[in-house]
PDB file of C-alpha atoms in Angstrom:
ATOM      1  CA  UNK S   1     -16.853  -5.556   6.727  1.00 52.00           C
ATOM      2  CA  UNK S   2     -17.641  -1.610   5.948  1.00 43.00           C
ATOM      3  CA  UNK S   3     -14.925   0.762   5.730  1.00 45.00           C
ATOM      4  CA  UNK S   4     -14.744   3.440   8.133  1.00 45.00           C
ATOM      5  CA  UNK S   5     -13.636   7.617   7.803  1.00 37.00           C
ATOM      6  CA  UNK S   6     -10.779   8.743  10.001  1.00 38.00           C
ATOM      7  CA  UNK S   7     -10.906  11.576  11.727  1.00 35.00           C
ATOM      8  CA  UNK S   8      -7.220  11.835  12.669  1.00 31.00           C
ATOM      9  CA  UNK S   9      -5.961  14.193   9.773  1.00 32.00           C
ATOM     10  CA  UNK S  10      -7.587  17.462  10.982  1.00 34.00           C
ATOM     11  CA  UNK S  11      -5.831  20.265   9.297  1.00 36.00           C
ATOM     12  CA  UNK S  12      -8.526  22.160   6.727  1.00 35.00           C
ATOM     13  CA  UNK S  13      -8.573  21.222   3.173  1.00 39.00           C
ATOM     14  CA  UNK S  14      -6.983  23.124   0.586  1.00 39.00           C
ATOM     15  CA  UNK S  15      -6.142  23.341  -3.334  1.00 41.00           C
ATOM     16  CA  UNK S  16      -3.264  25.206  -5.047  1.00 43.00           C
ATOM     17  CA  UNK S  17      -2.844  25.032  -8.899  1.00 42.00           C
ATOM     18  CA  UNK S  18      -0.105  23.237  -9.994  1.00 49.00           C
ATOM     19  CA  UNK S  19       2.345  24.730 -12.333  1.00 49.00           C
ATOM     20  CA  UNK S  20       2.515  21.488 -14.113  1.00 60.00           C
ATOM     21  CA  UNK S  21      -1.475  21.342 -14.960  1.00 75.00           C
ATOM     22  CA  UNK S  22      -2.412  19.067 -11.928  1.00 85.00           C
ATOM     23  CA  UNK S  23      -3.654  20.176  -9.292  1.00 91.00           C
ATOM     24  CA  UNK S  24      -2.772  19.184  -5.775  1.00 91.00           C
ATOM     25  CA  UNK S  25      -4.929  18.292  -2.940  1.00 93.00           C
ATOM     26  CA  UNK S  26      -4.351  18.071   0.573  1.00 92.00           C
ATOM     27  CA  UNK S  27      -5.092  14.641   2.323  1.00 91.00           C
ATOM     28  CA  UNK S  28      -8.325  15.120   3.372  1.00 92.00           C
ATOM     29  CA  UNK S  29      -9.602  16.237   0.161  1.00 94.00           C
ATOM     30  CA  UNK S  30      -7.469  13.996  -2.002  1.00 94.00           C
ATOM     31  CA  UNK S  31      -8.895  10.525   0.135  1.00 93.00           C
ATOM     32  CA  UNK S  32     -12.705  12.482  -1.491  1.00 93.00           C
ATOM     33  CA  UNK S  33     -11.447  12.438  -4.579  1.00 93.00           C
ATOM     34  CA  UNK S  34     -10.440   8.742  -4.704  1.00 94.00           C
ATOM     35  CA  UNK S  35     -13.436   7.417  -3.513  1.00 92.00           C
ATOM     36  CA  UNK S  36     -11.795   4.303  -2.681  1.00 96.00           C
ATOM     37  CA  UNK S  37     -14.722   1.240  -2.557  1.00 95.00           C
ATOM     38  CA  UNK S  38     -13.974  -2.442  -0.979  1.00 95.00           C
ATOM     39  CA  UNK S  39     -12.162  -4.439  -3.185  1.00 96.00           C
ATOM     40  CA  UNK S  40     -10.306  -1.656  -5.152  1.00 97.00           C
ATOM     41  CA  UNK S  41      -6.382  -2.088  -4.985  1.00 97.00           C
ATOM     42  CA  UNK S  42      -3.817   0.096  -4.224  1.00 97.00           C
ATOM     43  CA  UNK S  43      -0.327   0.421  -5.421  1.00 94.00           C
ATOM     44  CA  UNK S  44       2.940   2.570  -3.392  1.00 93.00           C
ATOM     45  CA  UNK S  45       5.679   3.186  -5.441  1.00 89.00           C
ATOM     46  CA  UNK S  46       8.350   4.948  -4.331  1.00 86.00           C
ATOM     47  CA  UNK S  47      12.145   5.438  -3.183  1.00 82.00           C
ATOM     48  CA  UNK S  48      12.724   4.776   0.473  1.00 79.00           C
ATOM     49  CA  UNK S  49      12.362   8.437   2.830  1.00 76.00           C
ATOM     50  CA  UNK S  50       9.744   9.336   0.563  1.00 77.00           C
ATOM     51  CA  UNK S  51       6.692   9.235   2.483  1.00 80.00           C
ATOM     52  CA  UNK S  52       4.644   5.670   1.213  1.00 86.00           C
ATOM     53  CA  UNK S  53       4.781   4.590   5.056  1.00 82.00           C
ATOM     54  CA  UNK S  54       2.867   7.532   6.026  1.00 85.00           C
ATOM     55  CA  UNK S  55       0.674   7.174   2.896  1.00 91.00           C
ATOM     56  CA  UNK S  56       0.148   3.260   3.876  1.00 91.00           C
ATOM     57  CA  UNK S  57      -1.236   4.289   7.574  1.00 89.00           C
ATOM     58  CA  UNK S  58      -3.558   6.911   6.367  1.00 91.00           C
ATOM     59  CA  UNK S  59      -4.768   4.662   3.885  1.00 94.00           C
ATOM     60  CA  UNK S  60      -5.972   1.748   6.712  1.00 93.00           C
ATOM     61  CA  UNK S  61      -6.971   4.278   8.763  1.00 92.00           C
ATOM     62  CA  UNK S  62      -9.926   4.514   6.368  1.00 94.00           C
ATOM     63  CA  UNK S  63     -10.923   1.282   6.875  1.00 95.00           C
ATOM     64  CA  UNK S  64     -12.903  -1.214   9.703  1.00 95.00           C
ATOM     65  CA  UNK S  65     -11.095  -4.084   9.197  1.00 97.00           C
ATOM     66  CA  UNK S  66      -7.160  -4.293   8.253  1.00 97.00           C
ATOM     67  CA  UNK S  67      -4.012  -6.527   8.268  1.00 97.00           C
ATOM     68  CA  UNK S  68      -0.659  -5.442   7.631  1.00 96.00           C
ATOM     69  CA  UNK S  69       1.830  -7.795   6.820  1.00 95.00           C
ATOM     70  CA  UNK S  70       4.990  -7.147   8.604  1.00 93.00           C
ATOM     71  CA  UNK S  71       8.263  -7.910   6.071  1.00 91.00           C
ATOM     72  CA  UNK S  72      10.819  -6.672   8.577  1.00 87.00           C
ATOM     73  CA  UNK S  73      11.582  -7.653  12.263  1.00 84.00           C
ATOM     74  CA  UNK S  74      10.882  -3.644  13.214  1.00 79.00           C
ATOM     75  CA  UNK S  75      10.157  -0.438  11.256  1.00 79.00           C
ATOM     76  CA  UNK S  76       8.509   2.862  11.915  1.00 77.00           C
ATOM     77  CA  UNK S  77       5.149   1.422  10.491  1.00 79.00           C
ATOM     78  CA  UNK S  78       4.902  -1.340  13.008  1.00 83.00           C
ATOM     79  CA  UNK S  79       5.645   0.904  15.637  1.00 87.00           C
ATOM     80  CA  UNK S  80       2.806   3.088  14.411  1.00 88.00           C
ATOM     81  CA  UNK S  81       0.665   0.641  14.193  1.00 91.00           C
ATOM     82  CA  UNK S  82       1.320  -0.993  17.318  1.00 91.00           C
ATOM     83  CA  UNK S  83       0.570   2.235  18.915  1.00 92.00           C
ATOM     84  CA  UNK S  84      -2.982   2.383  17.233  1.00 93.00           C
ATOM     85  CA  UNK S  85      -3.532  -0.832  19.080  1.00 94.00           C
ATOM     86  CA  UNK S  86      -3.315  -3.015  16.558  1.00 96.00           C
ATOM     87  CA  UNK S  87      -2.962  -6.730  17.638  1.00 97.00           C
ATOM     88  CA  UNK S  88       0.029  -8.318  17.347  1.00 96.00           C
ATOM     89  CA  UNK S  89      -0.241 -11.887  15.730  1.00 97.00           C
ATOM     90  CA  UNK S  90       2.449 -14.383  14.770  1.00 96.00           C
ATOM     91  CA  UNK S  91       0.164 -17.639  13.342  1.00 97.00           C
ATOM     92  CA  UNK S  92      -2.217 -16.947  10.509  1.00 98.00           C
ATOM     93  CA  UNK S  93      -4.385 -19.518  12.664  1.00 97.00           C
ATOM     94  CA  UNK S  94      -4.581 -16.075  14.783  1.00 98.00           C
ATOM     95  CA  UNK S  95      -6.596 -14.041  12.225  1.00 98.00           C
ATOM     96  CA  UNK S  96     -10.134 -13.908  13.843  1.00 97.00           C
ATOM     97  CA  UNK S  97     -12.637 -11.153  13.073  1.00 97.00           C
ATOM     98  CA  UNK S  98     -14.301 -11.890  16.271  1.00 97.00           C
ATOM     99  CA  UNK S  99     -11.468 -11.603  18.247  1.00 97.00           C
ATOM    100  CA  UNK S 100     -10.384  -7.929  16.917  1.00 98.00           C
ATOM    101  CA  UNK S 101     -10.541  -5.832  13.534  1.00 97.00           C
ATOM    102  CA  UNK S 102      -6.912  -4.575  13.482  1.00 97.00           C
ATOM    103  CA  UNK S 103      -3.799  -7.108  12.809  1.00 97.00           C
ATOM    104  CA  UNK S 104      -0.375  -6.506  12.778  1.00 96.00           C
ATOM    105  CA  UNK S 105       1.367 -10.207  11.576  1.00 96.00           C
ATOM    106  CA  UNK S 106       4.475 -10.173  12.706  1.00 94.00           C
ATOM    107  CA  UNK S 107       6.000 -13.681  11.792  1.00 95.00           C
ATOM    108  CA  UNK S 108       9.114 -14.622  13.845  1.00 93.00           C
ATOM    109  CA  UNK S 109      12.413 -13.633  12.291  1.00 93.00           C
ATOM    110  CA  UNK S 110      14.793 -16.707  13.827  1.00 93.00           C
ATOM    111  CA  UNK S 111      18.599 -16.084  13.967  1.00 93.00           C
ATOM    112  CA  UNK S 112      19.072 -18.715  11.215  1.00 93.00           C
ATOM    113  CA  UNK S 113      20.537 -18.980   7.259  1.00 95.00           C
ATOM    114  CA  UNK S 114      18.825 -16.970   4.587  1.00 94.00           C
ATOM    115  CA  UNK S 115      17.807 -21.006   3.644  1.00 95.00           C
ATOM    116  CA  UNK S 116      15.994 -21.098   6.710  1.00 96.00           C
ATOM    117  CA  UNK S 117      14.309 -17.817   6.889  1.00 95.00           C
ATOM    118  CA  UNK S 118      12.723 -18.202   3.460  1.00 96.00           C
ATOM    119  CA  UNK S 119      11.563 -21.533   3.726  1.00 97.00           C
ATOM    120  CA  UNK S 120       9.686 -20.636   7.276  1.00 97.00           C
ATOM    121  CA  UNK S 121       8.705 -17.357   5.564  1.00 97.00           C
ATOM    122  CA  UNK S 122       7.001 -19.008   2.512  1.00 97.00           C
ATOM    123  CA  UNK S 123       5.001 -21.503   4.629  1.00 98.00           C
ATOM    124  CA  UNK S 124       3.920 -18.617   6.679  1.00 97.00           C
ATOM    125  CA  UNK S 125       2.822 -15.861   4.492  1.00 98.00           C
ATOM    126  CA  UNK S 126       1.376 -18.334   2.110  1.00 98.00           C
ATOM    127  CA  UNK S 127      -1.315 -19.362   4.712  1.00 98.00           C
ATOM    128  CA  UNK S 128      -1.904 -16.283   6.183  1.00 98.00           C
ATOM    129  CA  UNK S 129      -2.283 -14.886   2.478  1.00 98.00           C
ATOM    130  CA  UNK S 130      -4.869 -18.225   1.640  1.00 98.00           C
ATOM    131  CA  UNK S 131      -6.396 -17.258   5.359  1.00 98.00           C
ATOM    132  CA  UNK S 132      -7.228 -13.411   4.062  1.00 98.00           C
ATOM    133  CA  UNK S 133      -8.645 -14.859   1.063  1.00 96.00           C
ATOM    134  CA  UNK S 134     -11.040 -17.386   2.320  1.00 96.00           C
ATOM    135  CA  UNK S 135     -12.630 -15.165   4.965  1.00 97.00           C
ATOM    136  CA  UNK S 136     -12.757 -12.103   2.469  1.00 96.00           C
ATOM    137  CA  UNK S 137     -13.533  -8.465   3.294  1.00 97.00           C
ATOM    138  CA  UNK S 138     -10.203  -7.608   5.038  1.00 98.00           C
ATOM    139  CA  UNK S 139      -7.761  -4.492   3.656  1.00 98.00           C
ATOM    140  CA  UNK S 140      -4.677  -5.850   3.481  1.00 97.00           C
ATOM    141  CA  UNK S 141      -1.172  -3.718   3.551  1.00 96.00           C
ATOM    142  CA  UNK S 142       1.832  -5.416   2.272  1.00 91.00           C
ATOM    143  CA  UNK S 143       4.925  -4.151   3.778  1.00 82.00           C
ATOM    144  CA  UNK S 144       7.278  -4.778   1.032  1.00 88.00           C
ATOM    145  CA  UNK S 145       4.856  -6.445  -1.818  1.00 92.00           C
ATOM    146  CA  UNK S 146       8.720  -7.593  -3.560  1.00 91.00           C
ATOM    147  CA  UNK S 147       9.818  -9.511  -0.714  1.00 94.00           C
ATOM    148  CA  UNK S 148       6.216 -11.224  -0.783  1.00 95.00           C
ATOM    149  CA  UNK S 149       6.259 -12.076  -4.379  1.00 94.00           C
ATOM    150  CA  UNK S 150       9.761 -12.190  -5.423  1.00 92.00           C
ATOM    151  CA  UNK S 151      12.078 -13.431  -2.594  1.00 94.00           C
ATOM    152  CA  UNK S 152       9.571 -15.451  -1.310  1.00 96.00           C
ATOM    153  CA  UNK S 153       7.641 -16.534  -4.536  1.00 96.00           C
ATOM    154  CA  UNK S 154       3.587 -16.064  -3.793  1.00 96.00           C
ATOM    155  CA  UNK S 155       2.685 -14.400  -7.036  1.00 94.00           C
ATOM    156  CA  UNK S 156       0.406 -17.159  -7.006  1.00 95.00           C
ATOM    157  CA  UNK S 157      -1.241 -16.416  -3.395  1.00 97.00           C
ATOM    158  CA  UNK S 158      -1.170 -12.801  -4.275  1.00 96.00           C
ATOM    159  CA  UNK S 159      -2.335 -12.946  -7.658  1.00 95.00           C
ATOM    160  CA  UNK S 160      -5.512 -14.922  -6.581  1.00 95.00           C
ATOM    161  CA  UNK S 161      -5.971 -11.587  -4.097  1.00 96.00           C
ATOM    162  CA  UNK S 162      -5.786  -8.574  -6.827  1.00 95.00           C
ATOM    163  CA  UNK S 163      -7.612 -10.759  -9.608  1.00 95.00           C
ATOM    164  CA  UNK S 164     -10.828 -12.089  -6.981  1.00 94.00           C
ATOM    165  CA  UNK S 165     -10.534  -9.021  -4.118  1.00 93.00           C
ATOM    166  CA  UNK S 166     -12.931  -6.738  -6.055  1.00 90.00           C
ATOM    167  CA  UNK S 167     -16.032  -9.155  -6.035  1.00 94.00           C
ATOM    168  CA  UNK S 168     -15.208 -10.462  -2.544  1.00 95.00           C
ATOM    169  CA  UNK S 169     -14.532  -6.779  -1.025  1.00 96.00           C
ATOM    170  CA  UNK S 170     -11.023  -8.146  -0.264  1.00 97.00           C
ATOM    171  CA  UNK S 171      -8.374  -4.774  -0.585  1.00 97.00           C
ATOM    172  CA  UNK S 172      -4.763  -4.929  -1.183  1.00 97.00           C
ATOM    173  CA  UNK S 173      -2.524  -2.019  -0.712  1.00 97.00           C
ATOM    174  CA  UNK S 174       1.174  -2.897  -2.387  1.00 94.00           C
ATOM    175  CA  UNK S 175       3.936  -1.101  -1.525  1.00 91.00           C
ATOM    176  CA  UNK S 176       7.137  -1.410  -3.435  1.00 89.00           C
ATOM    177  CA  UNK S 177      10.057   0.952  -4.254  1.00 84.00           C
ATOM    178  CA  UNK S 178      10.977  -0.036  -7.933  1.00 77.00           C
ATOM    179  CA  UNK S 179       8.298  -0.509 -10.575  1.00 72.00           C
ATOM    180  CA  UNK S 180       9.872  -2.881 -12.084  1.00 71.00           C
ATOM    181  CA  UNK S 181       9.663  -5.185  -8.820  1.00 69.00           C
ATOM    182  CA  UNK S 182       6.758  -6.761  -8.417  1.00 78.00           C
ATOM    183  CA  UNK S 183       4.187  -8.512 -11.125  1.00 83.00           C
ATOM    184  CA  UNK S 184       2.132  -6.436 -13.361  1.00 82.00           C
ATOM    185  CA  UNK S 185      -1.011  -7.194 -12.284  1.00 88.00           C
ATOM    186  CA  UNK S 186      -0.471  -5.095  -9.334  1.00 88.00           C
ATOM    187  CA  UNK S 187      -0.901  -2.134 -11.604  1.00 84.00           C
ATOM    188  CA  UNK S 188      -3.311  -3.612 -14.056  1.00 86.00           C
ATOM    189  CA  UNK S 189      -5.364  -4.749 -11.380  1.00 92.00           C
ATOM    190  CA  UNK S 190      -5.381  -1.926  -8.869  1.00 93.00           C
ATOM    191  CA  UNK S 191      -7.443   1.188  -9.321  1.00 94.00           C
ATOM    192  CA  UNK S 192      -5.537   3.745  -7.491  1.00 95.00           C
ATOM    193  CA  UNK S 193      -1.603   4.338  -8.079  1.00 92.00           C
ATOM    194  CA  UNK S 194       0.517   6.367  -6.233  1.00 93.00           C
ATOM    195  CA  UNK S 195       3.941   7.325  -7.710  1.00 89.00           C
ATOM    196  CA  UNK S 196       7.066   9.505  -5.715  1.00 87.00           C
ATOM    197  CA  UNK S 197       9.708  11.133  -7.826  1.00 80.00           C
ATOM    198  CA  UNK S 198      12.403   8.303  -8.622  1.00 71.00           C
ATOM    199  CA  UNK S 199      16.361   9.158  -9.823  1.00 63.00           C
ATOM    200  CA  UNK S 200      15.895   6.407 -12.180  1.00 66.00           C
ATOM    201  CA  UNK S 201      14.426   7.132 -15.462  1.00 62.00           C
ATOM    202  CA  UNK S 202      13.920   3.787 -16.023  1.00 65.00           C
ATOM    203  CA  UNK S 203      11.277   4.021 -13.109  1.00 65.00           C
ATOM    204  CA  UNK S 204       9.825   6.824 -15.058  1.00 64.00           C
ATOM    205  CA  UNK S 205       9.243   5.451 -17.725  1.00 67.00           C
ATOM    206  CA  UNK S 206       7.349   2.447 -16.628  1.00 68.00           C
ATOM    207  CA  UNK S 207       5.320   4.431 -14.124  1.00 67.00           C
ATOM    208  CA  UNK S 208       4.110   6.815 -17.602  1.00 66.00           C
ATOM    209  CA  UNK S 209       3.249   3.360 -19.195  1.00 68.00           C
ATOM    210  CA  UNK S 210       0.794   3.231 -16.145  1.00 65.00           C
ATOM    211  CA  UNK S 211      -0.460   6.671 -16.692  1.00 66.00           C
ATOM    212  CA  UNK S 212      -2.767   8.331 -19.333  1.00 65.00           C
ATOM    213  CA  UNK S 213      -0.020  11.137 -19.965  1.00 65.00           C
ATOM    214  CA  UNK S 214       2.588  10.955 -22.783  1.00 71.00           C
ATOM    215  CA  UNK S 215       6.216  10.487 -20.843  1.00 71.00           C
ATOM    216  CA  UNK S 216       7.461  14.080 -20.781  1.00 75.00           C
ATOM    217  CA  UNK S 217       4.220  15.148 -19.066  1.00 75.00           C
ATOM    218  CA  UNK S 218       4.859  12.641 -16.207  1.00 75.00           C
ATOM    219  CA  UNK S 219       8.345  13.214 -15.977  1.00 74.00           C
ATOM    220  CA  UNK S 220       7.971  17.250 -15.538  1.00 77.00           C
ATOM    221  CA  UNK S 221       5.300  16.608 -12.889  1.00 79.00           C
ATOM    222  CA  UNK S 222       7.635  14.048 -11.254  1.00 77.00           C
ATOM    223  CA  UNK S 223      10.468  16.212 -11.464  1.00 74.00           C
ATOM    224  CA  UNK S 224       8.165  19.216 -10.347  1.00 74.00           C
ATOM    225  CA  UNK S 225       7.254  17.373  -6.724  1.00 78.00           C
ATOM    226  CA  UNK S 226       8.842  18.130  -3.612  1.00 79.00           C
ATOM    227  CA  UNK S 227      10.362  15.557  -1.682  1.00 77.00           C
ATOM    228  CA  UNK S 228       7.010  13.754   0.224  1.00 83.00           C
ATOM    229  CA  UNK S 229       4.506  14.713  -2.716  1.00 90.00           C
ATOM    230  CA  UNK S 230       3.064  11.939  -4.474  1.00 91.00           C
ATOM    231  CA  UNK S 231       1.337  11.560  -8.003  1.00 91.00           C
ATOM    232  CA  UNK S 232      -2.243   9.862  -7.818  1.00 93.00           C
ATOM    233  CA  UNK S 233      -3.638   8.299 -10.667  1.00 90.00           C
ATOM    234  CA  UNK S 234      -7.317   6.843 -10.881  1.00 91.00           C
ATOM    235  CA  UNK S 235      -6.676   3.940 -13.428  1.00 88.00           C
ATOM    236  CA  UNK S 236     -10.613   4.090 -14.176  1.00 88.00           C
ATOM    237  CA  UNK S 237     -11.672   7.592 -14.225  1.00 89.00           C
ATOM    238  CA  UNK S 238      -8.131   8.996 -15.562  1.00 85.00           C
ATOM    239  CA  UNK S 239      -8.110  11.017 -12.633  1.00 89.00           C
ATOM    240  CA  UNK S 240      -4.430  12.411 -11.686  1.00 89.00           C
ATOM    241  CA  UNK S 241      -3.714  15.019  -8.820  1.00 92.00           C
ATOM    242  CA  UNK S 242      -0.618  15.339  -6.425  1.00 92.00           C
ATOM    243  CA  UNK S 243      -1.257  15.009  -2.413  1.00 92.00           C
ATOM    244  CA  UNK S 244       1.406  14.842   0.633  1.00 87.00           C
ATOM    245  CA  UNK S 245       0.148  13.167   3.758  1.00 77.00           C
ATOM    246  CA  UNK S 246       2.415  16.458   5.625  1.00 72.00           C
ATOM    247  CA  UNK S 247       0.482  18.843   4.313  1.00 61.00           C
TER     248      UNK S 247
END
């Protein structure tokens, strides 16, 4: 499964300085500048409004051959994505390369307890998250990554996907509005982060532990972005820039 350039973002690529010391990119030229490989993770974090949905779809636009996993009944992303022609699937036993390249898995959301849901939800996602695994390759985009591996409890299923994905080309993109929400191997495992202003310094502070940049450099840069920029970090090369998918 090769990964595949997009050709919908079609404004011209530009760079301004920043007045915080990095520089920022438009989306074209900040996707160059990750040079994002099979099997190299990808971590959202972010307050809701902030733009990660739009930074989610450009992201498996880039690639051949994606899954998202739908955490909600309906969103903006689903509809998106629906309207991309991705195929709707409800039973992990539905995941077949052959069939199509481009899943949206949409388990059903029954008018039931929160008992219920959860238990149905567990069953569900754990399989489908097993299914990804074993047939390898796929880019996968977790809705919600907290609902996945708190509510629900699949750090193990998930765990097994950020630790093995890079030798078996598997991708996981993690989206998540608190840091402090999901397990820490989905920053010490993924190479690219991407970071939106938060209110909360504790959320500062834990995204500058990610960082190579003492605190009160990330917190001026954070503090410096407009409402849909986003700081990029390249946990390998050190690499940090700011990009918005508007521009």
């Amino acid at each position: 499964m090769a990964q595949a350039r997009s050709n919908w973002w079609t404004q011209p690529a530009f760079t301004s300085p920043s007045r915080v010391g990095v520089p920022y990119y438009d989306w074209e030229t900040a996707i160059r500048h990750m040079n994002w490989h099979p099997g190299e993770h990808v971590t959202l974090i972010g307050p809701t409004g902030r733009g990660k949905t739009e930074v989610e779809i450009q992201l498996m636009l880039e690639r051949n051959w994606t899954v998202f996993l739908s955490t909600k009944r309906k969103d903006a992303t689903q509809q998106e994505l629906v309207r991309r022609r991705y195929r709707i699937i409800r039973d992990p036993l539905e995941l077949n390369p052959e069939v199509d390249s481009h899943f949206l898995f949409r388990p059903p959301f029954p008018d039931t307890s929160a008992q219920e849901l959860k238990a149905l939800h567990r069953s569900v996602y754990s399989r489908m998250l097993m299914r990804l695994r074993n047939q390898m390759g796929w880019t996968i985009g977790a809705d919600e990554v907290h609902y996945l591996s708190h509510f629900l409890g699949l750090n193990d299923e998930l765990e097994l996907l950020w630790l093995q994905g890079r030798s078996e080309a598997t991708t996981m993109i993690a989206n998540t509005q608190r840091p402090r929400h999901i397990p820490l191997v989905a920053y010490s495992q993924a190479t690219h982060l991407f970071f939106w202003s938060s209110p909360d310094l504790s959320d500062v502070r834990r995204i500058g532990e990610m960082t190579p940049l003492p605190i009160k450099e990330i917190i001026a840069i954070l503090e410096s972005q407009e409402e849909h920029d986003v700081l990029y970090c390249n946990t390998r090369s050190s690499e940090l820039f700011i990009t918005n998918t508007r521009w």
